[in-house]
Coordinates of C-alpha atoms in Angstrom, one line a residue:
M21 CA 101.8 52.6 24.5
P22 CA 99.6 55.0 21.3
L23 CA 97.4 53.2 19.7
T24 CA 98.9 54.1 16.4
S25 CA 98.3 51.8 12.9
T26 CA 100.4 51.9 10.1
K27 CA 99.5 48.3 8.0
D28 CA 96.6 47.4 6.1
F29 CA 95.7 44.5 8.7
T30 CA 94.2 43.7 11.8
V31 CA 95.9 40.9 13.6
A32 CA 93.9 39.2 17.0
I33 CA 95.5 37.2 19.2
I34 CA 93.6 34.6 21.8
G35 CA 94.9 35.0 24.9
G36 CA 96.1 37.9 27.3
G37 CA 98.6 35.7 29.0
M38 CA 102.8 36.5 29.7
C39 CA 103.4 35.1 25.5
G40 CA 99.9 37.2 24.4
L41 CA 100.2 40.4 26.9
A42 CA 104.1 40.2 24.7
C43 CA 103.0 40.3 21.7
A44 CA 100.7 42.6 21.8
Y45 CA 102.8 45.0 22.7
G46 CA 105.3 43.4 19.7
L47 CA 103.2 44.6 17.3
V48 CA 101.5 47.9 18.7
K49 CA 105.3 48.8 18.3
A50 CA 105.0 47.6 14.5
G51 CA 102.2 50.2 13.9
I52 CA 99.8 47.0 13.5
K53 CA 95.7 47.0 15.3
V54 CA 95.7 44.4 17.7
D55 CA 92.9 43.1 19.7
V56 CA 93.6 40.9 22.5
F57 CA 91.0 38.9 24.4
E58 CA 91.2 37.4 27.5
A59 CA 88.9 34.7 28.2
A60 CA 89.1 35.6 32.0
A61 CA 87.6 39.1 34.0
N62 CA 91.2 40.4 34.5
Y63 CA 95.1 39.9 33.7
H64 CA 96.2 37.9 37.3
E65 CA 96.4 34.4 36.3
I66 CA 97.2 31.7 38.3
G67 CA 100.4 33.2 40.7
A68 CA 103.2 31.2 40.2
G69 CA 107.4 32.2 39.3
V70 CA 109.3 30.7 36.1
G71 CA 112.9 31.3 34.9
L72 CA 113.7 32.6 32.5
G73 CA 116.6 31.5 30.6
P74 CA 119.0 33.4 28.6
N75 CA 117.5 32.5 25.3
A76 CA 114.5 34.7 26.9
I77 CA 115.8 37.3 28.1
R78 CA 117.6 37.8 24.4
A79 CA 113.8 37.5 22.8
L80 CA 112.4 40.3 24.8
K81 CA 115.3 42.4 25.3
E82 CA 114.3 42.3 21.4
L83 CA 110.9 42.9 21.6
G84 CA 112.2 46.2 23.9
L85 CA 110.5 45.0 27.0
F86 CA 112.9 43.0 29.3
D87 CA 113.7 46.7 31.2
A88 CA 110.4 46.9 32.0
I89 CA 109.9 43.5 33.4
L90 CA 113.1 43.6 35.5
R91 CA 112.1 46.7 37.4
A92 CA 109.0 45.5 38.2
T93 CA 111.6 42.8 39.8
A94 CA 113.1 44.5 41.9
Q95 CA 116.0 42.7 40.8
P96 CA 118.8 45.1 40.4
K97 CA 120.1 43.0 37.2
A98 CA 119.6 38.6 35.3
N99 CA 122.7 36.7 37.0
Q100 CA 123.8 33.7 36.6
R101 CA 123.1 31.3 38.6
L102 CA 123.1 28.4 37.2
F103 CA 120.8 25.2 38.3
Y104 CA 123.8 23.2 41.1
M105 CA 121.7 19.6 40.8
I106 CA 122.0 17.6 44.2
A107 CA 119.3 14.4 46.2
G108 CA 116.9 14.6 47.1
A109 CA 117.5 11.5 49.8
G110 CA 119.8 12.0 52.6
N111 CA 121.9 14.1 53.4
H112 CA 121.8 16.0 49.8
E113 CA 125.0 15.1 48.3
G114 CA 126.3 17.3 44.7
V115 CA 125.5 16.0 42.3
F116 CA 125.9 18.1 39.8
D117 CA 127.1 22.4 39.2
Y118 CA 126.6 23.3 35.9
A119 CA 128.0 26.8 36.8
N120 CA 131.9 24.1 37.0
S121 CA 130.1 22.4 33.0
S122 CA 129.1 25.5 31.3
G123 CA 132.6 26.7 29.9
E124 CA 131.5 29.9 29.3
E125 CA 131.4 32.8 32.5
E126 CA 129.6 35.1 29.6
G127 CA 125.7 34.9 28.2
N128 CA 124.1 32.1 30.8
E129 CA 122.0 34.5 32.8
G130 CA 118.8 33.9 34.0
L131 CA 115.5 35.4 35.6
G132 CA 112.6 34.1 38.0
V133 CA 110.2 36.1 37.4
Y134 CA 106.0 35.8 39.0
R135 CA 103.5 36.1 36.4
P136 CA 101.7 38.2 37.9
V137 CA 103.9 40.1 38.3
F138 CA 105.1 39.5 34.6
L139 CA 101.2 40.8 33.9
D140 CA 101.7 43.6 36.5
A141 CA 105.2 45.4 34.3
V142 CA 103.9 45.0 30.4
M143 CA 99.7 45.7 31.5
P144 CA 101.2 49.8 31.4
L145 CA 102.7 49.5 28.7
L146 CA 99.7 48.5 26.3
D147 CA 97.0 50.9 25.2
P148 CA 94.1 49.1 27.6
S149 CA 91.4 49.2 24.7
I150 CA 93.0 47.0 22.7
T151 CA 92.0 45.1 25.7
H152 CA 89.0 42.9 25.8
F153 CA 87.6 40.6 29.2
N154 CA 85.4 38.0 29.9
K155 CA 85.7 36.7 25.8
R156 CA 85.9 33.3 25.6
C157 CA 86.8 32.0 22.7
V158 CA 84.5 28.8 21.2
S159 CA 85.8 29.0 17.3
V160 CA 87.0 30.8 14.9
E161 CA 86.1 30.3 11.3
Q162 CA 88.4 30.2 8.5
S163 CA 88.3 32.6 5.5
E164 CA 90.7 31.6 2.5
N165 CA 90.9 34.5 1.7
G166 CA 89.0 37.0 3.6
P167 CA 88.3 37.8 7.3
Q168 CA 88.6 35.7 10.1
L169 CA 85.4 34.8 12.2
L170 CA 86.5 33.9 15.9
R171 CA 82.9 33.5 17.9
F172 CA 82.8 34.0 21.8
S173 CA 80.1 32.1 24.2
D174 CA 79.3 35.1 25.2
G175 CA 77.5 35.2 21.5
T176 CA 79.5 37.4 20.2
T177 CA 81.5 38.1 17.4
H178 CA 85.2 39.6 16.2
E179 CA 86.7 39.1 12.7
A180 CA 90.1 40.2 12.1
D181 CA 92.6 39.1 8.1
L182 CA 95.4 37.2 11.5
I183 CA 94.2 35.4 14.1
I184 CA 97.1 34.6 16.9
G185 CA 96.7 31.7 19.3
A186 CA 98.5 32.2 22.5
D187 CA 95.9 31.0 24.5
G188 CA 97.9 27.8 26.2
I189 CA 97.9 24.6 26.3
K190 CA 93.8 23.8 26.1
S191 CA 94.5 26.1 23.3
T192 CA 90.6 26.6 21.5
T193 CA 92.8 28.1 18.6
R194 CA 94.5 24.7 18.4
S195 CA 91.7 23.2 16.6
A196 CA 91.7 26.2 13.5
I197 CA 95.0 23.6 12.8
I198 CA 94.5 19.8 13.4
G199 CA 91.2 19.6 13.6
K200 CA 87.5 19.5 16.4
D201 CA 88.8 15.7 17.0
D202 CA 92.8 15.7 18.2
S203 CA 94.0 17.6 20.8
R204 CA 97.2 15.8 20.7
L205 CA 97.6 16.2 24.7
G206 CA 98.5 13.6 26.8
F207 CA 98.9 13.1 30.9
S208 CA 102.5 12.5 31.2
G209 CA 101.9 10.6 34.9
T210 CA 103.7 13.9 36.6
Y211 CA 102.1 16.0 39.1
A212 CA 103.7 18.8 40.1
Y213 CA 103.1 20.7 43.4
R214 CA 103.8 24.4 43.4
G215 CA 103.6 26.6 46.2
L216 CA 106.1 30.0 47.7
I217 CA 107.0 30.5 50.7
P218 CA 109.5 33.5 52.7
I219 CA 113.1 32.9 52.1
D220 CA 114.1 33.9 56.2
L221 CA 111.4 31.7 57.2
L222 CA 113.5 28.2 56.2
E223 CA 116.6 30.0 56.7
A224 CA 115.1 30.8 60.4
E225 CA 114.2 26.9 60.4
G226 CA 118.0 25.8 59.8
I227 CA 118.0 25.2 56.2
K228 CA 121.4 24.2 55.1
T229 CA 121.0 24.6 51.7
D230 CA 122.0 28.0 50.5
I231 CA 118.6 28.2 49.2
R232 CA 118.3 32.5 48.6
S233 CA 122.4 32.5 45.8
R234 CA 121.1 30.2 43.3
P235 CA 118.5 27.6 41.6
Y236 CA 118.3 24.0 42.2
C237 CA 116.9 21.2 41.8
W238 CA 117.3 17.9 43.8
V239 CA 116.6 14.4 42.7
G240 CA 116.1 10.5 42.5
V241 CA 113.8 8.6 42.0
G242 CA 110.6 8.7 40.9
K243 CA 110.5 12.2 42.1
H244 CA 112.1 15.7 42.5
I245 CA 112.2 19.6 43.5
V246 CA 113.2 22.8 41.6
T247 CA 113.6 25.2 43.6
F248 CA 114.9 29.7 42.6
P249 CA 114.5 32.6 44.7
I250 CA 112.2 35.6 43.5
K251 CA 111.4 38.8 44.4
R252 CA 114.6 39.5 45.0
D253 CA 115.5 36.6 46.5
T254 CA 113.0 37.1 49.4
V255 CA 110.7 34.8 47.7
L256 CA 111.4 30.3 47.0
N257 CA 109.2 29.6 44.8
V258 CA 108.7 25.6 44.6
V259 CA 108.1 22.6 42.4
A260 CA 107.4 19.8 44.0
F261 CA 107.4 16.9 40.4
Y262 CA 106.4 13.3 41.9
T263 CA 105.3 10.1 38.9
I264 CA 102.9 7.7 38.7
G265 CA 104.6 4.5 37.8
D266 CA 108.1 5.4 35.3
G267 CA 107.0 7.6 33.4
S268 CA 108.3 6.1 30.5
R269 CA 104.9 7.3 28.2
L270 CA 102.2 9.3 28.1
T271 CA 98.4 8.8 29.4
S272 CA 95.6 10.1 27.6
E273 CA 94.2 13.9 28.9
H274 CA 94.1 13.4 32.7
P275 CA 90.4 14.0 33.9
H276 CA 89.6 18.2 34.8
P277 CA 90.7 20.3 37.0
W278 CA 94.0 19.7 36.3
V279 CA 94.5 22.2 39.5
E280 CA 94.2 21.6 42.7
D281 CA 94.5 23.0 46.1
V282 CA 95.8 19.7 48.0
P283 CA 96.6 19.2 51.2
E284 CA 99.8 19.5 53.2
A285 CA 100.0 16.3 53.4
E286 CA 99.6 14.5 50.3
L287 CA 103.0 16.8 49.4
L288 CA 104.6 15.6 53.3
E289 CA 104.2 11.9 52.7
R290 CA 105.2 11.2 49.2
F291 CA 108.5 12.4 49.6
S292 CA 109.1 11.3 53.8
D293 CA 111.7 9.1 52.7
W294 CA 113.9 12.8 52.0
G295 CA 116.2 14.5 53.5
N296 CA 116.0 17.5 56.0
D297 CA 116.4 20.3 53.9
V298 CA 113.4 19.0 51.5
L299 CA 111.1 18.0 54.5
T300 CA 112.0 22.0 55.8
I301 CA 110.6 23.4 52.5
L302 CA 107.7 21.1 52.4
K303 CA 106.4 21.5 56.1
H304 CA 106.5 25.4 55.1
L305 CA 104.3 24.7 51.5
K306 CA 100.9 26.4 52.9
Q307 CA 98.3 24.9 50.4
P308 CA 100.1 23.9 48.0
S309 CA 98.2 23.1 44.3
R310 CA 98.6 20.8 42.8
W311 CA 99.3 20.8 39.3
S312 CA 98.5 17.9 36.2
I313 CA 101.6 18.5 33.7
H314 CA 100.9 17.5 30.5
T315 CA 101.7 18.1 27.2
M316 CA 101.7 17.3 23.7
H317 CA 101.9 13.9 21.9
P318 CA 102.9 14.1 19.5
P319 CA 104.0 17.0 18.0
L320 CA 102.4 19.5 15.9
K321 CA 104.6 19.7 12.5
S322 CA 103.3 22.9 11.8
F323 CA 101.9 25.6 14.4
V324 CA 99.8 27.8 10.5
N325 CA 96.7 27.2 8.9
R326 CA 95.4 30.3 6.7
R327 CA 96.2 33.0 8.8
V328 CA 96.1 31.5 11.9
V329 CA 98.5 31.4 13.6
L330 CA 100.1 29.5 16.8
I331 CA 102.5 31.0 19.3
G332 CA 103.4 29.6 23.0
D333 CA 101.9 27.2 25.0
A334 CA 99.3 26.9 22.4
A335 CA 102.1 25.1 20.2
H336 CA 103.8 23.4 22.1
A337 CA 103.3 23.5 25.5
M338 CA 105.9 20.9 27.4
V339 CA 107.0 19.4 29.9
P340 CA 108.8 22.1 32.9
H341 CA 111.9 19.8 33.3
L342 CA 114.7 22.7 31.6
G343 CA 112.2 25.8 32.9
A344 CA 112.0 26.5 28.9
G345 CA 108.2 27.1 28.3
V346 CA 108.1 30.3 28.0
G347 CA 111.3 30.4 26.5
Q348 CA 110.1 28.8 23.3
G349 CA 106.9 31.0 23.5
F350 CA 108.8 34.6 23.8
E351 CA 111.3 33.2 20.5
D352 CA 107.8 32.2 19.2
T353 CA 106.8 36.2 20.0
Y354 CA 109.9 37.5 18.3
A355 CA 109.5 35.7 15.1
L356 CA 106.9 36.2 15.4
C357 CA 106.5 40.2 15.1
R358 CA 110.2 40.6 13.4
L359 CA 108.2 39.4 10.4
L360 CA 104.9 40.6 10.4
G361 CA 106.4 44.4 11.3
H362 CA 108.7 43.9 8.0
P363 CA 108.1 47.3 5.6
G364 CA 107.4 43.9 2.6
V365 CA 103.9 43.0 4.3
Q366 CA 101.2 46.1 4.6
K367 CA 98.2 43.7 3.3
A368 CA 96.1 41.3 3.9
D369 CA 97.7 39.9 0.6
D370 CA 101.4 39.7 2.3
L371 CA 100.4 37.6 5.7
D372 CA 100.1 34.4 3.7
D373 CA 103.8 34.6 2.7
I374 CA 105.9 35.9 5.9
L375 CA 103.3 33.2 7.8
K376 CA 105.4 30.2 5.8
I377 CA 108.3 31.5 7.9
Y378 CA 107.6 31.3 10.6
N379 CA 106.3 27.5 9.1
E380 CA 109.6 26.6 8.7
I381 CA 111.4 28.4 11.3
R382 CA 109.2 27.9 14.6
P383 CA 108.2 24.5 14.6
P384 CA 111.1 22.2 14.3
R385 CA 113.3 24.8 17.3
A386 CA 110.6 24.4 19.6
N387 CA 109.5 20.5 19.3
M388 CA 113.7 20.2 19.4
V389 CA 112.7 21.1 23.6
L390 CA 109.4 20.3 23.8
E391 CA 111.1 17.1 23.4
R392 CA 114.7 17.5 25.1
S393 CA 112.2 18.2 27.9
F394 CA 111.0 15.3 29.0
R395 CA 114.0 13.5 28.6
M396 CA 115.7 15.4 30.6
G397 CA 113.0 14.4 33.3
K398 CA 114.0 11.2 33.3
I399 CA 117.4 12.0 34.0
Y400 CA 115.9 13.7 37.1
E401 CA 114.1 10.9 38.5
N402 CA 116.1 7.1 37.4
Y403 CA 119.4 8.5 40.7
G404 CA 119.3 6.7 42.1
P405 CA 120.3 2.9 44.0
G406 CA 120.6 0.2 40.6
L407 CA 119.8 2.8 37.9
Y408 CA 122.7 6.7 37.7
D409 CA 125.5 7.2 40.0
I410 CA 127.5 10.6 39.9
P411 CA 129.9 9.8 37.5
E412 CA 126.2 8.3 34.7
M413 CA 124.2 11.6 36.3
Q414 CA 127.0 14.5 35.3
Q415 CA 127.4 11.9 31.5
R416 CA 124.0 12.4 30.9
L417 CA 123.4 16.4 32.2
A418 CA 125.9 17.7 30.5
G419 CA 125.6 20.2 27.8
M420 CA 122.0 20.0 27.6
W421 CA 120.5 23.4 27.9
E422 CA 123.3 25.0 25.2
P423 CA 121.1 23.5 22.3
V424 CA 118.9 26.2 24.8
W425 CA 120.3 29.2 25.4
R426 CA 122.4 30.4 22.1
F427 CA 120.8 29.3 19.6
D428 CA 121.1 32.8 17.5
L429 CA 117.3 33.3 16.9
Q430 CA 117.5 36.9 15.9
G431 CA 120.8 35.9 13.2
Q432 CA 117.5 32.6 11.6
V433 CA 114.5 35.1 11.4
S434 CA 117.3 37.9 9.7
L435 CA 118.2 35.0 7.5
A436 CA 114.4 33.8 6.9
I437 CA 114.1 37.6 6.5
K438 CA 116.4 37.7 3.2
E439 CA 114.5 34.8 2.1
F440 CA 111.8 36.7 2.2
E441 CA 113.4 39.5 0.8
K442 CA 114.2 38.1 -2.0
L443 CA 110.8 36.4 -2.7
K444 CA 109.5 39.6 -3.4
Q445 CA 111.3 41.6 -5.9
K446 CA 110.7 38.1 -8.0
Q447 CA 107.2 38.8 -8.0

């Protein structure tokens, strides 16, 4: 995309992950001068699969990115493949089929995406000159009306009229919103073991569950596993969750590192009492990585302070039990790009009113999804003797995704823009 600027203000995005690059694309498309600062030496972040729900797909379509991402995944289209919850232990009895309870045939499309594939799809759409690698932001110095100042670990600085924090759960820019002494991060008590397995290999081993055709959530007591196919249904993305204690409350931030390579024996031991298909999958999960799952506690009430604004995990890092975290980041991105791209936002003095609108619509929505995600994990991990039986699981799971998937974000932003236009007319 050519670098053409029609707006009289500049933006610096901290973080070149999925949301950071999507935001850069949306802003450049809107005629805004953007620089992206990424701490790593390149864009190849840790490989993992993410699920994009219908709301995330709509946001990416509105940003003009979805077709490129779909091509990169080699998938012909997004598919209606809703989760089937089955028991992790025993013979993997069916617990709840979301496809039979969603109530609507259309509008439930999803897509599994490998993170590096997403980045590889978006990078060619951006002018390379806007990206700056090996730039770890260490502080943000705010000005009341003038440019905001970024300081980096290499001693360099950068000024911009607006700072967008897309620097993930360990965000540095978040301190500009809540202060340096308030991290808000809590350990959920849950570890996630991640890995990728060729589906042909599992089928050759005689796995009975149809893992190639749809996502599954294998539920049990104190643990659950999520599997879904990616790379044109040739690779199984596996995330095995194991919770220490009852998972009823968050504890203080877990010691670093949060992501570690662990012995395969650790994973197999923790799921040794589960059924054959699960053990077949886990035996082929070579060199698993163990992630300490953190979340925001309590959630941020504001994503904006003066001319610093947060998107994605920097704003609302959530547990992954609804598969909705990255989707909320893309909703943030769509809303912010559309607001900043409005013709009534031309100079730095226009930013305050438009950021106020962003801050009115995004925290309530994202925090609802954050809290619902935490609740969903508790449901998954309470299936078993003396806990939830199949009828109770069906009751608790019904309708959990609909408020996430079917929210009219485009309509909400349109209404907010109308209010902004009325305000501008009065000025």
